[in-house]
PDB file of C-alpha atoms in Angstrom:
ATOM      1  CA  MET G   1      79.458 103.821 117.001  1.00  0.00           C
ATOM      2  CA  LYS G   2      76.074 103.145 118.544  1.00  0.00           C
ATOM      3  CA  ALA G   3      75.545 100.349 121.081  1.00  0.00           C
ATOM      4  CA  PHE G   4      72.384  98.281 121.371  1.00  0.00           C
ATOM      5  CA  SER G   5      71.225  95.405 123.561  1.00  0.00           C
ATOM      6  CA  PHE G   6      70.411  91.915 122.316  1.00  0.00           C
ATOM      7  CA  VAL G   7      69.559  88.466 123.625  1.00  0.00           C
ATOM      8  CA  LYS G   8      70.670  85.079 122.364  1.00  0.00           C
ATOM      9  CA  TYR G   9      68.323  82.074 122.194  1.00  0.00           C
ATOM     10  CA  GLN G  10      68.700  78.570 120.802  1.00  0.00           C
ATOM     11  CA  GLY G  11      66.303  75.806 119.862  1.00  0.00           C
ATOM     12  CA  ALA G  12      67.975  72.393 119.606  1.00  0.00           C
ATOM     13  CA  GLY G  13      71.251  74.113 118.766  1.00  0.00           C
ATOM     14  CA  ASN G  14      69.727  76.395 116.128  1.00  0.00           C
ATOM     15  CA  ASP G  15      70.854  79.746 117.575  1.00  0.00           C
ATOM     16  CA  PHE G  16      69.603  83.275 117.059  1.00  0.00           C
ATOM     17  CA  ILE G  17      70.357  86.876 117.925  1.00  0.00           C
ATOM     18  CA  ILE G  18      67.164  88.703 118.956  1.00  0.00           C
ATOM     19  CA  VAL G  19      66.736  92.472 119.093  1.00  0.00           C
ATOM     20  CA  ASN G  20      63.693  94.027 120.778  1.00  0.00           C
ATOM     21  CA  HIS G  21      62.055  96.738 118.658  1.00  0.00           C
ATOM     22  CA  LEU G  22      58.716  96.816 120.478  1.00  0.00           C
ATOM     23  CA  GLU G  23      59.450 100.200 122.070  1.00  0.00           C
ATOM     24  CA  GLY G  24      61.406 101.672 119.184  1.00  0.00           C
ATOM     25  CA  VAL G  25      64.140 100.878 116.703  1.00  0.00           C
ATOM     26  CA  VAL G  26      67.537 100.216 118.290  1.00  0.00           C
ATOM     27  CA  LEU G  27      69.304  98.388 115.454  1.00  0.00           C
ATOM     28  CA  THR G  28      69.337 101.000 112.714  1.00  0.00           C
ATOM     29  CA  ASP G  29      71.895  99.426 110.390  1.00  0.00           C
ATOM     30  CA  LEU G  30      70.108  96.529 108.704  1.00  0.00           C
ATOM     31  CA  SER G  31      72.558  96.291 105.825  1.00  0.00           C
ATOM     32  CA  VAL G  32      73.506  92.831 104.592  1.00  0.00           C
ATOM     33  CA  GLU G  33      77.091  93.451 105.679  1.00  0.00           C
ATOM     34  CA  ASN G  34      76.210  94.501 109.218  1.00  0.00           C
ATOM     35  CA  ILE G  35      73.807  91.623 109.876  1.00  0.00           C
ATOM     36  CA  ALA G  36      76.326  89.130 108.492  1.00  0.00           C
ATOM     37  CA  ARG G  37      79.006  90.587 110.796  1.00  0.00           C
ATOM     38  CA  LEU G  38      76.750  90.336 113.845  1.00  0.00           C
ATOM     39  CA  CYS G  39      76.022  86.686 113.024  1.00  0.00           C
ATOM     40  CA  ASP G  40      79.696  85.884 112.435  1.00  0.00           C
ATOM     41  CA  ARG G  41      81.018  83.522 115.130  1.00  0.00           C
ATOM     42  CA  ARG G  42      84.484  85.110 115.155  1.00  0.00           C
ATOM     43  CA  PHE G  43      83.912  88.818 114.576  1.00  0.00           C
ATOM     44  CA  GLY G  44      80.379  89.238 115.943  1.00  0.00           C
ATOM     45  CA  ILE G  45      77.908  87.699 118.372  1.00  0.00           C
ATOM     46  CA  GLY G  46      77.426  84.501 116.391  1.00  0.00           C
ATOM     47  CA  GLY G  47      74.192  82.932 115.240  1.00  0.00           C
ATOM     48  CA  ASP G  48      72.358  81.088 112.486  1.00  0.00           C
ATOM     49  CA  GLY G  49      70.231  84.196 112.067  1.00  0.00           C
ATOM     50  CA  LEU G  50      69.069  87.508 113.491  1.00  0.00           C
ATOM     51  CA  MET G  51      65.489  88.333 114.470  1.00  0.00           C
ATOM     52  CA  LEU G  52      63.679  91.551 115.227  1.00  0.00           C
ATOM     53  CA  LEU G  53      60.747  91.519 117.671  1.00  0.00           C
ATOM     54  CA  GLU G  54      58.541  94.268 116.261  1.00  0.00           C
ATOM     55  CA  PRO G  55      55.053  95.645 116.961  1.00  0.00           C
ATOM     56  CA  HIS G  56      52.108  94.662 114.769  1.00  0.00           C
ATOM     57  CA  PRO G  57      48.927  96.751 114.431  1.00  0.00           C
ATOM     58  CA  GLU G  58      46.550  93.823 114.999  1.00  0.00           C
ATOM     59  CA  LEU G  59      48.476  90.827 116.327  1.00  0.00           C
ATOM     60  CA  ASP G  60      50.750  90.364 119.351  1.00  0.00           C
ATOM     61  CA  PHE G  61      53.954  91.074 117.430  1.00  0.00           C
ATOM     62  CA  GLU G  62      55.791  90.848 114.108  1.00  0.00           C
ATOM     63  CA  MET G  63      58.729  88.503 113.441  1.00  0.00           C
ATOM     64  CA  LYS G  64      61.399  89.751 111.048  1.00  0.00           C
ATOM     65  CA  TYR G  65      64.148  87.280 110.277  1.00  0.00           C
ATOM     66  CA  TYR G  66      67.520  87.509 108.538  1.00  0.00           C
ATOM     67  CA  ASN G  67      69.807  84.600 107.679  1.00  0.00           C
ATOM     68  CA  SER G  68      73.412  84.666 108.833  1.00  0.00           C
ATOM     69  CA  ASP G  69      74.431  85.780 105.338  1.00  0.00           C
ATOM     70  CA  GLY G  70      72.653  89.051 106.162  1.00  0.00           C
ATOM     71  CA  ARG G  71      69.744  88.633 103.768  1.00  0.00           C
ATOM     72  CA  PRO G  72      66.020  88.482 104.592  1.00  0.00           C
ATOM     73  CA  SER G  73      64.875  84.889 104.942  1.00  0.00           C
ATOM     74  CA  THR G  74      61.823  82.755 104.424  1.00  0.00           C
ATOM     75  CA  MET G  75      60.172  81.309 107.553  1.00  0.00           C
ATOM     76  CA  CYS G  76      62.351  79.951 110.361  1.00  0.00           C
ATOM     77  CA  GLY G  77      60.480  77.522 112.620  1.00  0.00           C
ATOM     78  CA  ASN G  78      62.953  77.309 115.489  1.00  0.00           C
ATOM     79  CA  GLY G  79      63.463  81.058 115.266  1.00  0.00           C
ATOM     80  CA  GLY G  80      59.730  81.600 115.600  1.00  0.00           C
ATOM     81  CA  ARG G  81      59.599  79.384 118.678  1.00  0.00           C
ATOM     82  CA  CYS G  82      62.551  81.210 120.263  1.00  0.00           C
ATOM     83  CA  LEU G  83      60.974  84.598 119.557  1.00  0.00           C
ATOM     84  CA  VAL G  84      57.764  83.436 121.247  1.00  0.00           C
ATOM     85  CA  ALA G  85      59.759  82.273 124.287  1.00  0.00           C
ATOM     86  CA  TYR G  86      61.464  85.667 124.481  1.00  0.00           C
ATOM     87  CA  ALA G  87      58.179  87.581 124.163  1.00  0.00           C
ATOM     88  CA  PHE G  88      56.764  85.387 126.943  1.00  0.00           C
ATOM     89  CA  LYS G  89      59.791  86.109 129.147  1.00  0.00           C
ATOM     90  CA  LEU G  90      59.277  89.844 128.569  1.00  0.00           C
ATOM     91  CA  GLY G  91      55.620  89.535 129.606  1.00  0.00           C
ATOM     92  CA  VAL G  92      54.485  90.777 126.201  1.00  0.00           C
ATOM     93  CA  ILE G  93      52.341  87.662 125.644  1.00  0.00           C
ATOM     94  CA  GLY G  94      50.664  84.998 127.724  1.00  0.00           C
ATOM     95  CA  LYS G  95      50.888  81.269 127.127  1.00  0.00           C
ATOM     96  CA  GLU G  96      49.075  81.579 123.796  1.00  0.00           C
ATOM     97  CA  THR G  97      49.903  84.056 121.064  1.00  0.00           C
ATOM     98  CA  THR G  98      49.261  84.971 117.448  1.00  0.00           C
ATOM     99  CA  PHE G  99      51.931  86.766 115.451  1.00  0.00           C
ATOM    100  CA  HIS G 100      52.871  87.651 111.895  1.00  0.00           C
ATOM    101  CA  ALA G 101      55.901  86.285 110.023  1.00  0.00           C
ATOM    102  CA  VAL G 102      57.080  86.444 106.425  1.00  0.00           C
ATOM    103  CA  ASP G 103      54.824  83.529 105.414  1.00  0.00           C
ATOM    104  CA  GLY G 104      51.710  84.775 107.213  1.00  0.00           C
ATOM    105  CA  VAL G 105      50.015  84.417 110.592  1.00  0.00           C
ATOM    106  CA  HIS G 106      51.155  81.819 113.149  1.00  0.00           C
ATOM    107  CA  ARG G 107      49.723  80.635 116.441  1.00  0.00           C
ATOM    108  CA  ALA G 108      51.961  79.433 119.240  1.00  0.00           C
ATOM    109  CA  ILE G 109      51.605  77.918 122.698  1.00  0.00           C
ATOM    110  CA  VAL G 110      54.161  78.213 125.498  1.00  0.00           C
ATOM    111  CA  GLU G 111      53.708  74.796 127.088  1.00  0.00           C
ATOM    112  CA  ARG G 112      56.390  75.753 129.621  1.00  0.00           C
ATOM    113  CA  PRO G 113      58.985  78.556 129.527  1.00  0.00           C
ATOM    114  CA  ASP G 114      61.527  76.439 127.637  1.00  0.00           C
ATOM    115  CA  TRP G 115      59.162  74.398 125.414  1.00  0.00           C
ATOM    116  CA  VAL G 116      57.149  76.101 122.665  1.00  0.00           C
ATOM    117  CA  GLN G 117      54.662  74.736 120.130  1.00  0.00           C
ATOM    118  CA  LEU G 118      54.392  76.639 116.841  1.00  0.00           C
ATOM    119  CA  GLU G 119      51.660  76.158 114.258  1.00  0.00           C
ATOM    120  CA  MET G 120      53.173  75.838 110.795  1.00  0.00           C
ATOM    121  CA  GLY G 121      51.556  76.513 107.429  1.00  0.00           C
ATOM    122  CA  LYS G 122      49.362  73.914 105.747  1.00  0.00           C
ATOM    123  CA  VAL G 123      51.026  71.710 103.105  1.00  0.00           C
ATOM    124  CA  ASP G 124      49.030  70.221 100.230  1.00  0.00           C
ATOM    125  CA  LYS G 125      51.769  69.559  97.667  1.00  0.00           C
ATOM    126  CA  ILE G 126      54.746  67.209  97.803  1.00  0.00           C
ATOM    127  CA  GLU G 127      56.742  66.761  94.611  1.00  0.00           C
ATOM    128  CA  THR G 128      59.014  63.900  93.588  1.00  0.00           C
ATOM    129  CA  VAL G 129      62.366  65.430  92.597  1.00  0.00           C
ATOM    130  CA  LEU G 130      65.779  63.806  91.871  1.00  0.00           C
ATOM    131  CA  ASN G 131      66.201  60.985  94.417  1.00  0.00           C
ATOM    132  CA  GLY G 132      63.816  62.440  96.956  1.00  0.00           C
ATOM    133  CA  CYS G 133      60.993  64.918  97.337  1.00  0.00           C
ATOM    134  CA  PHE G 134      60.386  68.643  97.655  1.00  0.00           C
ATOM    135  CA  LEU G 135      57.860  70.654  99.665  1.00  0.00           C
ATOM    136  CA  ASP G 136      57.434  74.091 101.195  1.00  0.00           C
ATOM    137  CA  THR G 137      56.828  74.409 104.951  1.00  0.00           C
ATOM    138  CA  GLY G 138      57.324  78.176 104.985  1.00  0.00           C
ATOM    139  CA  SER G 139      60.784  77.556 103.524  1.00  0.00           C
ATOM    140  CA  PRO G 140      61.606  75.233 100.608  1.00  0.00           C
ATOM    141  CA  HIS G 141      62.997  71.806 101.495  1.00  0.00           C
ATOM    142  CA  TYR G 142      64.438  68.900  99.543  1.00  0.00           C
ATOM    143  CA  LEU G 143      64.513  65.568 101.422  1.00  0.00           C
ATOM    144  CA  GLU G 144      66.358  62.299 100.845  1.00  0.00           C
ATOM    145  CA  TRP G 145      66.092  59.132 102.932  1.00  0.00           C
ATOM    146  CA  HIS G 146      69.372  57.344 103.725  1.00  0.00           C
ATOM    147  CA  ASP G 147      70.270  54.249 105.731  1.00  0.00           C
ATOM    148  CA  ASP G 148      73.481  55.708 107.178  1.00  0.00           C
ATOM    149  CA  LEU G 149      73.458  59.454 107.916  1.00  0.00           C
ATOM    150  CA  ALA G 150      76.922  59.251 109.463  1.00  0.00           C
ATOM    151  CA  ALA G 151      78.351  58.424 106.030  1.00  0.00           C
ATOM    152  CA  ILE G 152      77.038  61.650 104.499  1.00  0.00           C
ATOM    153  CA  ASP G 153      79.162  64.780 104.151  1.00  0.00           C
ATOM    154  CA  VAL G 154      76.270  67.138 104.839  1.00  0.00           C
ATOM    155  CA  ASP G 155      78.143  70.311 103.874  1.00  0.00           C
ATOM    156  CA  ALA G 156      79.556  68.959 100.621  1.00  0.00           C
ATOM    157  CA  GLN G 157      76.547  66.959  99.420  1.00  0.00           C
ATOM    158  CA  GLY G 158      74.101  69.531 100.738  1.00  0.00           C
ATOM    159  CA  ARG G 159      75.821  72.380  98.901  1.00  0.00           C
ATOM    160  CA  VAL G 160      75.631  70.531  95.577  1.00  0.00           C
ATOM    161  CA  LEU G 161      71.927  69.761  95.987  1.00  0.00           C
ATOM    162  CA  ARG G 162      71.127  73.238  97.345  1.00  0.00           C
ATOM    163  CA  ASN G 163      72.373  74.712  94.042  1.00  0.00           C
ATOM    164  CA  ASN G 164      70.923  72.033  91.745  1.00  0.00           C
ATOM    165  CA  ALA G 165      69.145  73.441  88.678  1.00  0.00           C
ATOM    166  CA  ALA G 166      65.979  71.605  89.747  1.00  0.00           C
ATOM    167  CA  PHE G 167      65.567  74.209  92.506  1.00  0.00           C
ATOM    168  CA  SER G 168      66.498  77.347  90.580  1.00  0.00           C
ATOM    169  CA  PRO G 169      66.386  80.239  90.843  1.00  0.00           C
ATOM    170  CA  GLY G 170      66.233  80.425  94.646  1.00  0.00           C
ATOM    171  CA  GLY G 171      67.796  77.123  95.634  1.00  0.00           C
ATOM    172  CA  THR G 172      66.588  75.011  98.531  1.00  0.00           C
ATOM    173  CA  ASN G 173      67.369  73.700 101.994  1.00  0.00           C
ATOM    174  CA  VAL G 174      68.549  70.081 101.945  1.00  0.00           C
ATOM    175  CA  ASN G 175      67.683  67.351 104.449  1.00  0.00           C
ATOM    176  CA  PHE G 176      69.082  63.845 104.863  1.00  0.00           C
ATOM    177  CA  ILE G 177      66.728  61.625 106.860  1.00  0.00           C
ATOM    178  CA  ASN G 178      66.477  58.178 108.399  1.00  0.00           C
ATOM    179  CA  GLY G 179      63.496  56.530 110.086  1.00  0.00           C
ATOM    180  CA  ASP G 180      59.701  56.700 109.963  1.00  0.00           C
ATOM    181  CA  VAL G 181      56.727  58.165 111.859  1.00  0.00           C
ATOM    182  CA  ASN G 182      57.852  56.355 115.007  1.00  0.00           C
ATOM    183  CA  GLY G 183      61.092  58.332 115.048  1.00  0.00           C
ATOM    184  CA  LEU G 184      63.273  60.261 112.608  1.00  0.00           C
ATOM    185  CA  THR G 185      66.896  61.328 112.555  1.00  0.00           C
ATOM    186  CA  ILE G 186      67.790  64.337 110.409  1.00  0.00           C
ATOM    187  CA  ALA G 187      70.760  66.361 109.172  1.00  0.00           C
ATOM    188  CA  THR G 188      70.129  69.661 107.376  1.00  0.00           C
ATOM    189  CA  TYR G 189      72.100  71.968 105.109  1.00  0.00           C
ATOM    190  CA  GLU G 190      70.553  75.441 105.289  1.00  0.00           C
ATOM    191  CA  ARG G 191      70.634  77.962 102.495  1.00  0.00           C
ATOM    192  CA  GLY G 192      71.406  81.454 103.781  1.00  0.00           C
ATOM    193  CA  VAL G 193      73.680  79.904 106.379  1.00  0.00           C
ATOM    194  CA  GLU G 194      75.359  77.927 103.569  1.00  0.00           C
ATOM    195  CA  ALA G 195      76.375  75.154 105.931  1.00  0.00           C
ATOM    196  CA  GLU G 196      74.947  72.396 108.076  1.00  0.00           C
ATOM    197  CA  THR G 197      73.059  73.637 111.127  1.00  0.00           C
ATOM    198  CA  LEU G 198      72.409  71.668 114.301  1.00  0.00           C
ATOM    199  CA  ALA G 199      68.660  71.846 113.690  1.00  0.00           C
ATOM    200  CA  CYS G 200      66.158  73.395 111.278  1.00  0.00           C
ATOM    201  CA  GLY G 201      62.524  73.763 112.311  1.00  0.00           C
ATOM    202  CA  THR G 202      60.984  73.960 108.849  1.00  0.00           C
ATOM    203  CA  GLY G 203      63.170  71.014 107.803  1.00  0.00           C
ATOM    204  CA  VAL G 204      62.096  68.939 110.803  1.00  0.00           C
ATOM    205  CA  THR G 205      58.478  69.776 109.953  1.00  0.00           C
ATOM    206  CA  ALA G 206      58.984  68.770 106.324  1.00  0.00           C
ATOM    207  CA  ALA G 207      60.550  65.467 107.361  1.00  0.00           C
ATOM    208  CA  ALA G 208      57.662  64.612 109.689  1.00  0.00           C
ATOM    209  CA  ILE G 209      55.090  65.449 107.019  1.00  0.00           C
ATOM    210  CA  VAL G 210      56.793  63.251 104.422  1.00  0.00           C
ATOM    211  CA  ALA G 211      57.112  60.428 106.969  1.00  0.00           C
ATOM    212  CA  VAL G 212      53.339  60.596 107.497  1.00  0.00           C
ATOM    213  CA  GLN G 213      52.767  60.652 103.736  1.00  0.00           C
ATOM    214  CA  ARG G 214      54.999  57.588 103.335  1.00  0.00           C
ATOM    215  CA  ARG G 215      52.885  55.752 105.904  1.00  0.00           C
ATOM    216  CA  GLY G 216      49.934  56.300 103.577  1.00  0.00           C
ATOM    217  CA  LYS G 217      47.071  56.653 106.057  1.00  0.00           C
ATOM    218  CA  PRO G 218      45.235  59.768 107.306  1.00  0.00           C
ATOM    219  CA  GLY G 219      45.323  60.503 111.005  1.00  0.00           C
ATOM    220  CA  LEU G 220      46.899  62.498 113.795  1.00  0.00           C
ATOM    221  CA  PHE G 221      50.550  61.690 114.473  1.00  0.00           C
ATOM    222  CA  THR G 222      53.207  62.901 116.890  1.00  0.00           C
ATOM    223  CA  VAL G 223      56.544  62.326 115.174  1.00  0.00           C
ATOM    224  CA  PRO G 224      59.743  62.473 117.283  1.00  0.00           C
ATOM    225  CA  VAL G 225      62.665  63.973 115.348  1.00  0.00           C
ATOM    226  CA  LEU G 226      66.276  63.897 116.511  1.00  0.00           C
ATOM    227  CA  ALA G 227      68.466  66.642 115.058  1.00  0.00           C
ATOM    228  CA  LYS G 228      72.173  66.923 115.829  1.00  0.00           C
ATOM    229  CA  GLY G 229      71.438  69.702 118.326  1.00  0.00           C
ATOM    230  CA  GLY G 230      68.617  67.969 120.172  1.00  0.00           C
ATOM    231  CA  ALA G 231      65.169  66.400 120.120  1.00  0.00           C
ATOM    232  CA  LEU G 232      62.025  67.976 118.700  1.00  0.00           C
ATOM    233  CA  GLU G 233      58.610  66.645 117.767  1.00  0.00           C
ATOM    234  CA  VAL G 234      56.030  67.489 115.134  1.00  0.00           C
ATOM    235  CA  LYS G 235      52.295  67.006 115.528  1.00  0.00           C
ATOM    236  CA  VAL G 236      50.916  66.224 112.071  1.00  0.00           C
ATOM    237  CA  ASP G 237      47.233  66.058 111.176  1.00  0.00           C
ATOM    238  CA  TYR G 238      46.729  64.428 107.767  1.00  0.00           C
ATOM    239  CA  ASP G 239      43.193  64.410 106.352  1.00  0.00           C
ATOM    240  CA  GLY G 240      44.102  62.509 103.205  1.00  0.00           C
ATOM    241  CA  ILE G 241      44.586  65.687 101.184  1.00  0.00           C
ATOM    242  CA  ALA G 242      46.585  68.225 103.188  1.00  0.00           C
ATOM    243  CA  PHE G 243      48.887  68.267 106.201  1.00  0.00           C
ATOM    244  CA  SER G 244      48.522  70.588 109.199  1.00  0.00           C
ATOM    245  CA  SER G 245      51.362  70.632 111.700  1.00  0.00           C
ATOM    246  CA  TRP G 246      52.765  72.028 114.930  1.00  0.00           C
ATOM    247  CA  LEU G 247      56.512  72.211 115.517  1.00  0.00           C
ATOM    248  CA  CYS G 248      57.304  71.537 119.190  1.00  0.00           C
ATOM    249  CA  GLY G 249      60.591  71.754 121.018  1.00  0.00           C
ATOM    250  CA  PRO G 250      63.010  73.585 123.291  1.00  0.00           C
ATOM    251  CA  ALA G 251      63.485  77.357 123.115  1.00  0.00           C
ATOM    252  CA  THR G 252      66.246  78.268 125.519  1.00  0.00           C
ATOM    253  CA  PHE G 253      67.708  81.581 126.677  1.00  0.00           C
ATOM    254  CA  VAL G 254      71.510  81.605 126.286  1.00  0.00           C
ATOM    255  CA  PHE G 255      72.761  85.061 127.243  1.00  0.00           C
ATOM    256  CA  THR G 256      72.187  88.784 126.889  1.00  0.00           C
ATOM    257  CA  GLY G 257      74.650  91.495 125.974  1.00  0.00           C
ATOM    258  CA  GLU G 258      75.423  94.807 124.328  1.00  0.00           C
ATOM    259  CA  ILE G 259      77.383  95.443 121.159  1.00  0.00           C
ATOM    260  CA  SER G 260      78.391  98.499 119.149  1.00  0.00           C
ATOM    261  CA  VAL G 261      77.890  98.814 115.411  1.00  0.00           C
TER     262      VAL G 261
END
């Protein structure tokens, strides 16, 4: 068995295993089974996902992300912010960076070591689906507004909606939301984790964008969003046609360790 080092980060309770590949590959077994075992909270390190910090020929680094089910994922906003915080801690980047992820190029700003702003992809399409709406913020998200989030069984109701035929073949992340542009509360069921997570960056971004759309006026907004794992905010610039956004929030070092696979 070969041992390798890792670090653990979390952003509003959304937690990630990070492996540094900038100076060479150390995690050689990227099988679905091995990644799922590493992310398992009983038999492995535990995490909502696993990220590789890899070199990029033109940008500061490459982000490679796997869900806790072991499969490659679409964009993870909180993961991206945590990876930026780790690269900053290593001294690989300064306070501003540009990196590549599965959905393209992202800019990020380290406002302070534990607070990172991440530029998300532009959104110009929001669809009305079922009893809510659907949009893609780097990952697909279905959103429903509810008066009482405490009454919702996020795992049970989220699982049903995640697998609804309206979102086939890939399924979707599911968000239950309360509030408006002055403040949102959110609960998210994440595909790939197949359970509720304490926060979801692309889901928080989607919620803020839809809140701005529901207000109905162009402008620049800073939308506070409270997830179960903590507070984030999204800066949304709406020009009347498309939405540009920055996901902002905590990105906190948890611990480092070594494990054999």
